[in-house]
Amino acid sequence: MALIEARGLCLDFPYYHIGARSLKKRLLGNARLHTDPSNRVVVTALRDLSFTIRDGERVALVGHNGAGKTTLLRMLAGVYEPVAGRLTVAGTIGAMIDVSAGLDPESTGRQNVRLRCLYRGMADADTAALTAEVEEFAGLGEFFDVPIRTYSAGMGVRLAFAMATAMQPEVLLMDEWFLAGDAGFLAKAEERLARLVTGADIMVVATHDYGVVRRWCTRAIRLEGGIITADGTVDEVLGPVPEADQPVRTTV
Amino acid sequence: MHANLWHPWRRRGKTRAMLESLPVASAFYQVDAANPQRRQRAIADVVTGLRRWRLAAALAWLDIRNRYRGSVLGPFWLTLSTGTMLLGIGITYSALFRLTLVEYLPHLAVSLIVWNFISQMVTEATTSFVQSEAIIRQMPLPYTIHALRCMMRNALIGAHNLPLILLIFALCGVFPGWEVLLAIPGLMLIAVNGFALALLLGMVCARFRDIGPIVGSVMQLFFFLTPIIWKPQLLGERAVLLPLNPFYAILETVRGPLIDGGGTLIAWVAALSYTFINLALAATFLVRFRSRVAFWV
């Protein structure tokens, strides 16, 4: 059974490599920026977040730029550790925050798949199976054995998408681009994405696109300035579907 | 409980099967700021990181391949430039020290090559984490992997110079005995120190970006303080002070077996002590600051 449980999560983001002194003068007084006990400028990225996400829930994190959506995703993925509070994630985690991270431009598609498998700590047999799967799905033909530096943007997306979606995690963490149209490169991509999303026990997606939220999610959490301002069903958080939007069915 | 901390991706079926056989869920991640379990997490980091050495090795190899992409000689350019330097310094300083080339060159070759190896490890240790910034912020990997990658990369590059030692020994007619094998633990000691430094300096230099250039200057200073160009015997009575220099001690564990038939006991004791201190410092820093590195890079 998959579960995400957050109790009083806090995260302060320190600004280390910026001229702290002038920055302090200019920015302090803003509610989210303050100095910590060792006199560094920190921005409050997440403040006292508590929520529980259970099996079967598909949650959208909504909010303006800088509201803390991606930071929260990274924390759920285990990249950042909270400075206060407790986080429990039960279930295998699949994080698709930036899928191009860890790609080596000088290596071929095949070598990159192997590298990704090493990053994921997979056994050799699984690596071979995954390579075959990705090769088939990405449909790059002989370009699969050419350095990805030479790929067109579309080919790069196809490879990244095929690699990222080739496995089925129990807890799926996504940043928005996956669901928001770029994946429309192939009809079969949509089917695969749907399988991935519905196959996961829990999905958390950070997005601006309310169409994505209404189409895929069962619950929405609104973040503002690192604080949860609303948490409930999609309609409760986003309000009813606006008249103007209704005829337009978003295609993903 | 944290055994699977670093295996976020597992096939569903497989994990399910594992869940059935194990009473405690293996895909389970928990952090509690009130009970950070820093030591356990640091240990898990090192253990999983070392167990996944194949990833570190693959990344190290890619680093080298990409660095020398398109170059015909690749890393052997380093061999060539070291060879040129040996020839230049060898001819000049053997005359200055009034030594024959056959007496002087084997010492110089071993010392300079091992020094380049150590110096490269130390200098690149300062960027071990900063260099992997993109990966650190996107996926939770043991930090040990990045340090291991840095160490392995420099070990591979350093190995390209080793044939020069054989060549010069053959040219000068030096045939050391079985004591030569003692150089192997010496080289391993350098690797262990390189790994510990990649953790320690990697963290410190990610936080304080000015430390990197300082380390560069310090290495320059130690190049002259360490018997590389000059032989340790030239110091006379003051040679007793040499083991105070950690670079001398470490260098001697390789130079000694190859040139002087084994290296002094005091050098070995000093080298082991410095290694221990280095490891202890790296471990302390890892336990204390591991969770902060993601914010520093």
Coordinates of C-alpha atoms in Angstrom, one line a residue:
Chain A
M1 CA 0.0 0.0 0.0
A2 CA 1.3 3.4 -1.0
L3 CA 1.1 6.3 1.4
I4 CA 2.6 9.8 1.7
E5 CA 2.3 11.4 5.1
A6 CA 3.7 14.8 5.8
R7 CA 3.5 16.4 9.3
G8 CA 4.6 19.9 9.8
L9 CA 7.2 19.9 6.9
C10 CA 9.3 23.0 6.8
L11 CA 12.1 24.0 4.4
D12 CA 14.2 27.1 4.4
F13 CA 16.2 27.7 1.2
P14 CA 19.4 29.5 2.0
Y15 CA 20.9 31.9 -0.5
Y16 CA 24.5 31.1 -0.3
H17 CA 26.3 32.4 -3.3
I18 CA 24.6 35.8 -3.8
G19 CA 26.0 39.0 -2.3
A20 CA 24.2 38.5 0.9
R21 CA 24.8 41.9 2.3
S22 CA 23.2 44.1 -0.4
L23 CA 20.6 41.4 -0.9
K24 CA 19.6 41.7 2.8
K25 CA 19.1 45.4 2.6
R26 CA 17.0 45.2 -0.5
L27 CA 14.9 42.2 0.3
L28 CA 14.3 41.9 4.0
G29 CA 10.9 43.1 5.0
N30 CA 9.5 40.7 2.6
A31 CA 7.6 38.1 4.6
R32 CA 9.3 35.1 3.0
L33 CA 12.8 36.3 3.3
H34 CA 14.5 36.5 6.7
T35 CA 17.8 35.8 8.3
D36 CA 18.4 32.6 10.2
P37 CA 20.4 32.4 13.5
S38 CA 23.7 32.3 11.6
N39 CA 22.8 35.5 9.8
R40 CA 22.2 34.0 6.3
V41 CA 19.4 35.2 4.1
V42 CA 16.9 32.4 3.7
V43 CA 13.7 32.1 1.8
T44 CA 10.9 30.2 3.4
A45 CA 10.3 27.6 0.7
L46 CA 7.8 25.4 2.6
R47 CA 6.1 26.2 5.9
D48 CA 4.4 23.7 8.1
L49 CA 2.9 21.5 5.5
S50 CA 0.7 18.6 6.8
F51 CA -1.2 16.3 4.5
T52 CA -1.8 12.6 3.9
I53 CA -2.1 11.1 0.5
R54 CA -3.5 7.6 0.3
D55 CA -3.8 4.8 -2.2
G56 CA -5.7 5.8 -5.3
E57 CA -5.3 9.5 -4.9
R58 CA -4.1 11.6 -7.8
V59 CA -3.1 15.0 -6.4
A60 CA -2.3 18.2 -8.3
L61 CA -0.1 20.8 -6.6
V62 CA -1.3 24.2 -8.0
G63 CA 0.0 27.7 -7.3
H64 CA 1.9 30.5 -8.8
N65 CA 5.6 30.3 -9.9
G66 CA 7.7 30.1 -6.8
A67 CA 4.9 28.8 -4.6
G68 CA 7.0 25.8 -3.7
K69 CA 5.5 23.1 -6.0
T70 CA 8.7 21.7 -7.4
T71 CA 10.5 22.1 -4.1
L72 CA 7.8 20.0 -2.5
L73 CA 8.1 17.4 -5.3
R74 CA 11.8 17.3 -4.8
M75 CA 11.3 16.8 -1.1
L76 CA 8.9 14.0 -1.6
A77 CA 11.5 12.4 -4.0
G78 CA 14.1 12.6 -1.2
V79 CA 16.4 15.2 -2.8
Y80 CA 15.9 17.8 -0.1
E81 CA 15.5 16.8 3.6
P82 CA 13.1 18.9 5.7
V83 CA 14.5 21.2 8.4
A84 CA 11.5 20.5 10.5
G85 CA 8.7 18.0 10.5
R86 CA 8.4 14.4 9.4
L87 CA 7.9 12.9 6.0
T88 CA 7.0 9.3 5.3
V89 CA 6.7 7.9 1.8
A90 CA 5.7 4.2 1.5
G91 CA 6.0 2.7 -2.0
T92 CA 8.5 2.8 -4.8
I93 CA 9.0 6.4 -5.9
G94 CA 9.3 7.4 -9.5
A95 CA 10.3 11.1 -9.9
M96 CA 10.0 12.8 -13.2
I97 CA 11.0 16.2 -12.3
D98 CA 13.7 16.9 -15.0
V99 CA 14.1 13.8 -17.1
S100 CA 17.0 15.2 -19.0
A101 CA 19.1 15.2 -15.9
G102 CA 21.8 12.6 -16.0
L103 CA 21.7 12.2 -19.8
D104 CA 25.1 12.3 -21.4
P105 CA 25.0 14.2 -24.7
E106 CA 28.1 12.5 -26.1
S107 CA 26.7 9.0 -25.5
T108 CA 24.4 7.2 -27.8
G109 CA 20.7 6.6 -27.0
R110 CA 21.5 3.0 -26.1
Q111 CA 24.4 4.0 -23.8
N112 CA 22.1 6.6 -22.2
V113 CA 19.5 4.0 -21.4
R114 CA 22.2 1.8 -19.8
L115 CA 23.4 4.8 -17.8
R116 CA 19.9 5.5 -16.6
C117 CA 19.6 1.9 -15.5
L118 CA 22.8 2.3 -13.5
Y119 CA 21.4 5.5 -11.9
R120 CA 18.3 3.5 -10.9
G121 CA 20.4 0.7 -9.6
M122 CA 18.9 -2.0 -11.8
A123 CA 20.1 -5.5 -12.4
D124 CA 21.6 -6.5 -15.7
A125 CA 18.7 -8.5 -16.9
D126 CA 16.3 -5.6 -16.2
T127 CA 18.6 -3.3 -18.0
A128 CA 18.5 -5.5 -21.2
A129 CA 14.7 -5.7 -21.0
L130 CA 14.3 -1.9 -20.4
T131 CA 16.7 -1.1 -23.3
A132 CA 14.7 -3.3 -25.7
E133 CA 11.5 -1.6 -24.5
V134 CA 12.8 1.9 -24.9
E135 CA 14.3 1.1 -28.3
E136 CA 10.9 -0.2 -29.5
F137 CA 8.9 2.7 -28.0
A138 CA 11.1 5.6 -28.9
G139 CA 11.2 4.4 -32.5
L140 CA 14.5 6.2 -33.3
G141 CA 15.7 3.4 -35.7
E142 CA 19.5 3.6 -36.3
F143 CA 19.7 6.9 -34.4
F144 CA 19.4 4.9 -31.2
D145 CA 23.1 4.1 -31.7
V146 CA 24.1 7.7 -32.5
P147 CA 25.3 10.2 -29.8
I148 CA 22.2 12.1 -28.6
R149 CA 24.0 15.4 -29.0
T150 CA 23.0 15.0 -32.7
Y151 CA 19.3 14.4 -32.0
S152 CA 16.7 16.9 -33.0
A153 CA 14.6 18.3 -30.1
G154 CA 11.8 15.9 -31.0
M155 CA 14.0 12.9 -30.9
G156 CA 15.4 13.9 -27.6
V157 CA 11.9 14.2 -26.1
R158 CA 11.0 10.8 -27.5
L159 CA 14.0 9.1 -25.9
A160 CA 13.6 10.9 -22.6
F161 CA 9.9 10.1 -22.5
A162 CA 10.4 6.5 -23.4
M163 CA 13.0 6.1 -20.6
A164 CA 11.0 7.9 -18.0
T165 CA 7.8 6.0 -18.6
A166 CA 9.2 2.6 -19.2
M167 CA 8.8 1.6 -15.5
Q168 CA 5.8 1.6 -13.2
P169 CA 6.4 3.2 -9.8
E170 CA 3.9 3.1 -7.0
V171 CA 4.3 6.7 -6.1
L172 CA 4.6 8.9 -9.2
L173 CA 6.0 12.4 -8.9
M174 CA 5.8 14.6 -11.9
D175 CA 6.5 18.1 -13.0
E176 CA 3.9 19.5 -15.4
W177 CA 5.5 19.2 -18.8
F178 CA 4.8 15.5 -19.0
L179 CA 1.0 16.0 -18.9
A180 CA 0.8 19.4 -20.5
G181 CA 1.1 18.7 -24.2
D182 CA 4.7 18.0 -25.0
A183 CA 3.9 14.4 -24.8
G184 CA 1.5 14.7 -27.6
F185 CA 4.2 13.7 -30.0
L186 CA 2.7 10.3 -30.6
A187 CA -0.7 8.9 -30.2
K188 CA 0.8 5.9 -28.3
A189 CA 2.4 8.3 -25.9
E190 CA -0.9 9.3 -24.5
E191 CA -2.0 5.7 -24.0
R192 CA 1.3 5.0 -22.3
L193 CA 1.0 8.1 -20.1
A194 CA -2.5 7.1 -19.1
R195 CA -1.3 3.6 -18.2
L196 CA 1.5 5.1 -16.1
V197 CA -0.8 7.5 -14.3
T198 CA -3.6 5.1 -13.6
G199 CA -1.1 2.3 -12.8
A200 CA 0.5 4.2 -10.0
D201 CA -1.1 4.0 -6.6
I202 CA -0.4 7.6 -5.9
M203 CA 0.4 10.4 -8.3
V204 CA 1.5 13.9 -7.4
V205 CA 1.8 16.4 -10.2
A206 CA 2.9 20.0 -10.0
T207 CA 1.1 22.1 -12.6
H208 CA -0.2 25.5 -13.7
D209 CA -2.6 23.9 -16.2
Y210 CA -6.1 23.5 -14.8
G211 CA -7.0 21.4 -17.8
V212 CA -4.4 18.9 -16.7
V213 CA -5.8 19.0 -13.2
R214 CA -9.4 18.4 -14.2
R215 CA -8.5 15.7 -16.5
W216 CA -6.1 13.6 -14.4
C217 CA -6.5 14.5 -10.7
T218 CA -8.9 13.6 -7.9
R219 CA -7.6 16.1 -5.5
A220 CA -5.8 19.5 -5.5
I221 CA -3.6 21.2 -3.0
R222 CA -3.0 24.9 -3.5
L223 CA 0.3 26.3 -2.4
E224 CA 0.9 30.0 -1.9
G225 CA 4.2 31.3 -0.6
G226 CA 5.1 27.8 0.7
I227 CA 1.9 27.4 2.7
I228 CA -1.1 25.2 1.9
T229 CA -4.1 27.6 1.3
A230 CA -6.6 25.0 0.0
D231 CA -6.8 21.3 0.0
G232 CA -9.7 19.3 -1.3
T233 CA -11.4 17.9 -4.4
V234 CA -10.5 19.6 -7.7
D235 CA -13.8 21.5 -7.8
E236 CA -13.4 22.7 -4.3
V237 CA -10.0 24.1 -4.9
L238 CA -10.3 25.3 -8.4
G239 CA -13.9 26.3 -8.3
P240 CA -16.4 25.0 -10.9
V241 CA -15.4 24.7 -14.5
P242 CA -15.6 28.3 -16.1
E243 CA -18.2 28.6 -18.8
A244 CA -15.6 29.7 -21.4
D245 CA -13.6 26.6 -20.8
Q246 CA -16.3 24.1 -21.1
P247 CA -16.5 23.4 -24.8
V248 CA -12.8 23.1 -25.0
R249 CA -11.8 19.6 -24.1
T250 CA -8.1 19.6 -23.4
T251 CA -6.2 17.0 -25.4
V252 CA -3.1 15.6 -24.0
Chain B
M1 CA 14.4 -0.1 7.1
H2 CA 16.5 2.2 4.9
A3 CA 18.0 -0.6 2.9
N4 CA 16.1 0.5 -0.1
L5 CA 16.5 4.2 0.4
W6 CA 18.4 4.6 -2.8
H7 CA 16.5 2.4 -5.0
P8 CA 13.5 4.5 -5.9
W9 CA 12.9 2.6 -9.1
R10 CA 12.0 -1.0 -8.9
R11 CA 9.6 -2.9 -10.9
R12 CA 6.2 -3.1 -9.5
G13 CA 5.9 -6.9 -9.5
K14 CA 9.3 -7.3 -8.0
T15 CA 8.7 -4.9 -5.2
R16 CA 5.3 -6.5 -4.5
A17 CA 7.0 -9.9 -4.3
M18 CA 9.6 -8.4 -1.9
L19 CA 6.9 -6.8 0.2
E20 CA 5.4 -10.2 0.7
S21 CA 8.6 -11.8 1.7
L22 CA 9.8 -9.0 4.0
P23 CA 7.8 -8.0 7.0
V24 CA 9.1 -4.4 6.8
A25 CA 8.3 -2.6 3.5
S26 CA 11.5 -2.2 1.5
A27 CA 10.3 0.8 -0.5
F28 CA 10.0 3.0 2.5
Y29 CA 11.4 6.5 2.9
Q30 CA 11.1 8.4 6.1
V31 CA 12.8 11.6 7.3
D32 CA 12.0 13.2 10.6
A33 CA 13.7 16.5 11.4
A34 CA 13.2 15.9 15.1
N35 CA 15.1 12.6 14.8
P36 CA 17.4 13.0 11.9
Q37 CA 19.4 9.8 12.4
R38 CA 22.4 11.5 10.8
R39 CA 24.8 8.7 11.5
Q40 CA 22.6 5.9 10.2
R41 CA 21.9 7.9 7.0
A42 CA 25.6 8.6 6.5
I43 CA 26.5 5.0 6.9
A44 CA 23.7 4.0 4.5
D45 CA 25.0 6.5 2.1
V46 CA 28.5 5.1 2.1
V47 CA 27.4 1.4 2.1
T48 CA 24.9 1.8 -0.8
G49 CA 27.3 4.2 -2.6
L50 CA 30.2 1.7 -2.5
R51 CA 27.9 -1.2 -3.4
R52 CA 26.9 0.8 -6.5
W53 CA 30.5 1.4 -7.6
R54 CA 29.5 0.4 -11.2
L55 CA 27.6 3.6 -11.6
A56 CA 30.6 5.6 -10.3
A57 CA 32.9 3.7 -12.6
A58 CA 30.7 4.3 -15.6
L59 CA 30.4 8.0 -14.9
A60 CA 34.2 8.3 -14.4
W61 CA 34.8 6.6 -17.7
L62 CA 32.3 8.9 -19.4
D63 CA 34.1 11.9 -17.9
I64 CA 37.4 10.9 -19.4
R65 CA 35.9 10.0 -22.7
N66 CA 34.1 13.3 -23.0
R67 CA 37.1 15.3 -21.8
Y68 CA 39.3 13.9 -24.5
R69 CA 36.6 13.6 -27.2
G70 CA 38.0 13.9 -30.7
S71 CA 41.6 13.8 -29.5
V72 CA 43.8 11.2 -31.1
L73 CA 46.1 10.5 -28.2
G74 CA 43.4 11.3 -25.6
P75 CA 44.7 11.0 -22.0
F76 CA 48.1 9.9 -23.4
W77 CA 48.8 13.6 -24.1
L78 CA 49.3 13.7 -20.3
T79 CA 51.9 10.9 -20.6
L80 CA 53.6 12.8 -23.3
S81 CA 53.7 16.1 -21.4
T82 CA 54.9 14.4 -18.3
G83 CA 57.6 12.7 -20.3
T84 CA 58.7 16.1 -21.7
M85 CA 58.7 17.6 -18.2
L86 CA 60.8 14.7 -16.9
L87 CA 63.3 15.2 -19.6
G88 CA 63.6 18.9 -19.0
I89 CA 63.8 18.8 -15.2
G90 CA 65.9 15.6 -15.3
I91 CA 68.7 17.2 -17.5
T92 CA 68.7 20.5 -15.6
Y93 CA 68.6 19.3 -12.1
S94 CA 70.9 16.3 -12.4
A95 CA 73.5 18.9 -13.4
L96 CA 72.6 21.2 -10.6
F97 CA 72.7 18.4 -8.0
R98 CA 75.8 16.9 -9.6
L99 CA 74.1 13.6 -10.0
T100 CA 74.3 11.4 -13.1
L101 CA 71.1 11.1 -15.0
V102 CA 70.9 7.3 -14.2
E103 CA 71.0 8.1 -10.5
Y104 CA 68.5 11.0 -10.6
L105 CA 66.0 10.1 -13.3
P106 CA 64.3 7.1 -11.6
H107 CA 63.7 9.1 -8.5
L108 CA 62.3 12.1 -10.4
A109 CA 60.1 9.9 -12.6
V110 CA 58.4 8.1 -9.7
S111 CA 58.1 11.2 -7.5
L112 CA 56.8 13.5 -10.2
I113 CA 54.3 11.0 -11.6
V114 CA 53.0 10.0 -8.2
W115 CA 52.9 13.7 -7.2
N116 CA 50.8 14.5 -10.3
F117 CA 48.5 11.7 -9.4
I118 CA 48.0 13.0 -5.8
S119 CA 47.8 16.7 -6.8
Q120 CA 45.2 15.9 -9.5
M121 CA 43.1 14.0 -7.0
V122 CA 43.3 16.8 -4.4
T123 CA 42.5 19.6 -6.9
E124 CA 39.6 17.8 -8.5
A125 CA 38.2 16.7 -5.1
T126 CA 37.3 20.4 -4.6
T127 CA 34.7 20.1 -7.4
S128 CA 33.4 16.6 -6.7
F129 CA 29.9 17.7 -5.7
V130 CA 29.6 21.1 -7.5
Q131 CA 30.3 19.3 -10.8
S132 CA 27.4 16.9 -10.2
E133 CA 25.0 19.7 -9.2
A134 CA 22.5 18.8 -11.9
I135 CA 22.2 15.2 -10.8
I136 CA 22.2 16.0 -7.0
R137 CA 19.2 18.3 -7.4
Q138 CA 17.2 15.9 -9.5
M139 CA 17.6 12.5 -8.0
P140 CA 18.4 11.2 -4.6
L141 CA 21.7 9.3 -5.0
P142 CA 24.3 8.5 -2.3
Y143 CA 26.8 11.3 -2.1
T144 CA 29.4 8.6 -2.0
I145 CA 28.8 8.0 -5.7
H146 CA 30.0 11.5 -6.7
A147 CA 33.1 11.2 -4.5
L148 CA 33.8 7.7 -5.9
R149 CA 33.4 9.0 -9.4
C150 CA 35.9 11.8 -8.8
M151 CA 38.5 9.4 -7.3
M152 CA 38.0 6.7 -10.0
R153 CA 38.4 9.3 -12.8
N154 CA 41.7 10.5 -11.5
A155 CA 42.9 7.0 -10.8
L156 CA 42.2 6.1 -14.4
I157 CA 43.9 9.2 -15.7
G158 CA 46.9 8.7 -13.4
A159 CA 47.3 5.2 -14.6
H160 CA 48.2 6.5 -18.1
N161 CA 51.5 7.8 -16.7
L162 CA 52.6 4.5 -15.2
P163 CA 54.2 3.1 -18.4
L164 CA 56.6 6.1 -18.2
I165 CA 58.0 4.7 -15.0
L166 CA 58.6 1.3 -16.6
L167 CA 60.3 3.0 -19.6
I168 CA 62.6 5.0 -17.5
F169 CA 63.5 2.1 -15.2
A170 CA 64.4 0.1 -18.3
L171 CA 66.4 2.9 -19.8
C172 CA 68.3 3.5 -16.6
G173 CA 68.7 -0.2 -15.9
V174 CA 67.0 -0.1 -12.6
F175 CA 65.5 -3.5 -11.6
P176 CA 64.1 -3.3 -8.1
G177 CA 63.3 -6.5 -6.2
W178 CA 60.1 -7.9 -4.8
E179 CA 59.8 -4.8 -2.5
V180 CA 58.2 -3.2 -5.5
L181 CA 54.9 -4.9 -4.5
L182 CA 54.8 -2.7 -1.5
A183 CA 53.9 0.1 -3.9
I184 CA 50.5 -1.5 -4.4
P185 CA 49.3 -0.8 -0.9
G186 CA 50.9 2.6 -1.3
L187 CA 48.8 3.3 -4.4
M188 CA 45.7 2.0 -2.6
L189 CA 46.4 4.4 0.3
I190 CA 46.4 7.3 -2.2
A191 CA 43.1 6.1 -3.6
V192 CA 41.5 5.9 -0.1
N193 CA 42.8 9.4 0.7
G194 CA 41.5 10.7 -2.7
F195 CA 38.0 9.3 -1.9
A196 CA 38.0 10.8 1.6
L197 CA 39.2 14.1 0.2
A198 CA 36.5 14.1 -2.5
L199 CA 33.9 13.8 0.2
L200 CA 35.5 16.3 2.6
L201 CA 36.8 19.0 0.2
G202 CA 33.8 18.4 -2.1
M203 CA 31.5 19.4 0.8
V204 CA 33.6 22.3 2.1
C205 CA 34.2 23.7 -1.4
A206 CA 30.5 23.4 -2.3
R207 CA 29.7 25.6 0.6
F208 CA 32.7 28.0 0.4
R209 CA 33.6 28.6 -3.2
D210 CA 36.9 30.3 -2.2
I211 CA 38.5 27.2 -0.8
G212 CA 39.0 25.7 -4.2
P213 CA 41.6 28.3 -5.4
I214 CA 43.3 28.2 -2.0
V215 CA 43.7 24.4 -2.3
G216 CA 45.4 25.0 -5.7
S217 CA 47.9 27.4 -4.1
V218 CA 48.6 25.1 -1.2
M219 CA 49.4 22.3 -3.6
Q220 CA 51.8 24.5 -5.5
L221 CA 53.5 25.2 -2.1
F222 CA 53.8 21.5 -1.3
F223 CA 55.3 20.8 -4.7
F224 CA 58.4 22.5 -3.5
L225 CA 58.2 21.3 0.2
T226 CA 58.0 17.7 -0.9
P227 CA 61.0 15.8 -2.1
I228 CA 60.0 15.5 -5.8
I229 CA 62.7 17.4 -7.6
W230 CA 65.1 17.0 -4.8
K231 CA 66.0 13.7 -3.1
P232 CA 65.1 13.4 0.6
Q233 CA 68.7 12.5 1.4
L234 CA 69.8 16.0 0.4
L235 CA 68.1 17.4 3.5
G236 CA 70.7 15.8 5.8
E237 CA 69.8 16.0 9.4
R238 CA 66.6 17.9 8.8
A239 CA 65.2 14.9 7.0
V240 CA 63.7 13.9 10.3
L241 CA 61.1 16.7 9.9
L242 CA 59.9 15.2 6.6
P243 CA 57.2 13.0 8.0
L244 CA 55.4 16.1 9.2
N245 CA 54.5 16.7 5.6
P246 CA 51.5 14.5 4.8
F247 CA 52.3 14.6 1.1
Y248 CA 55.8 13.3 1.7
A249 CA 54.5 10.4 3.9
I250 CA 51.9 9.3 1.3
L251 CA 54.4 9.8 -1.6
E252 CA 57.0 7.8 0.2
T253 CA 54.7 4.7 0.4
V254 CA 55.0 4.4 -3.4
R255 CA 58.4 6.1 -4.0
G256 CA 60.1 4.1 -1.2
P257 CA 59.3 0.6 -2.6
L258 CA 60.3 1.6 -6.1
I259 CA 63.5 3.5 -5.5
D260 CA 64.8 2.9 -2.0
G261 CA 63.8 -0.7 -1.4
G262 CA 60.8 -0.3 0.8
G263 CA 60.3 3.1 2.3
T264 CA 61.0 3.9 6.0
L265 CA 58.8 2.6 8.7
I266 CA 58.2 6.1 10.0
A267 CA 56.8 7.2 6.6
W268 CA 54.4 4.2 6.6
V269 CA 53.2 5.0 10.1
A270 CA 52.8 8.7 9.3
A271 CA 51.0 7.9 6.0
L272 CA 48.6 5.5 7.8
S273 CA 48.0 8.1 10.5
Y274 CA 47.2 10.9 8.0
T275 CA 44.9 8.5 6.2
F276 CA 43.1 7.8 9.4
I277 CA 42.7 11.5 10.2
N278 CA 41.5 12.2 6.7
L279 CA 38.9 9.4 6.9
A280 CA 37.7 10.5 10.3
L281 CA 37.3 14.1 9.2
A282 CA 35.4 13.1 6.1
A283 CA 33.1 10.8 8.1
T284 CA 32.4 13.6 10.6
F285 CA 31.6 16.0 7.9
L286 CA 29.4 13.5 6.1
V287 CA 27.4 12.7 9.2
R288 CA 27.0 16.4 10.1
F289 CA 26.4 18.0 6.7
R290 CA 25.2 15.3 4.3
S291 CA 21.6 16.6 4.2
R292 CA 22.8 20.2 3.5
V293 CA 24.9 19.4 0.4
A294 CA 21.8 19.6 -1.9
F295 CA 21.4 23.2 -0.9
W296 CA 25.1 24.1 -1.3
V297 CA 25.8 22.9 -4.8

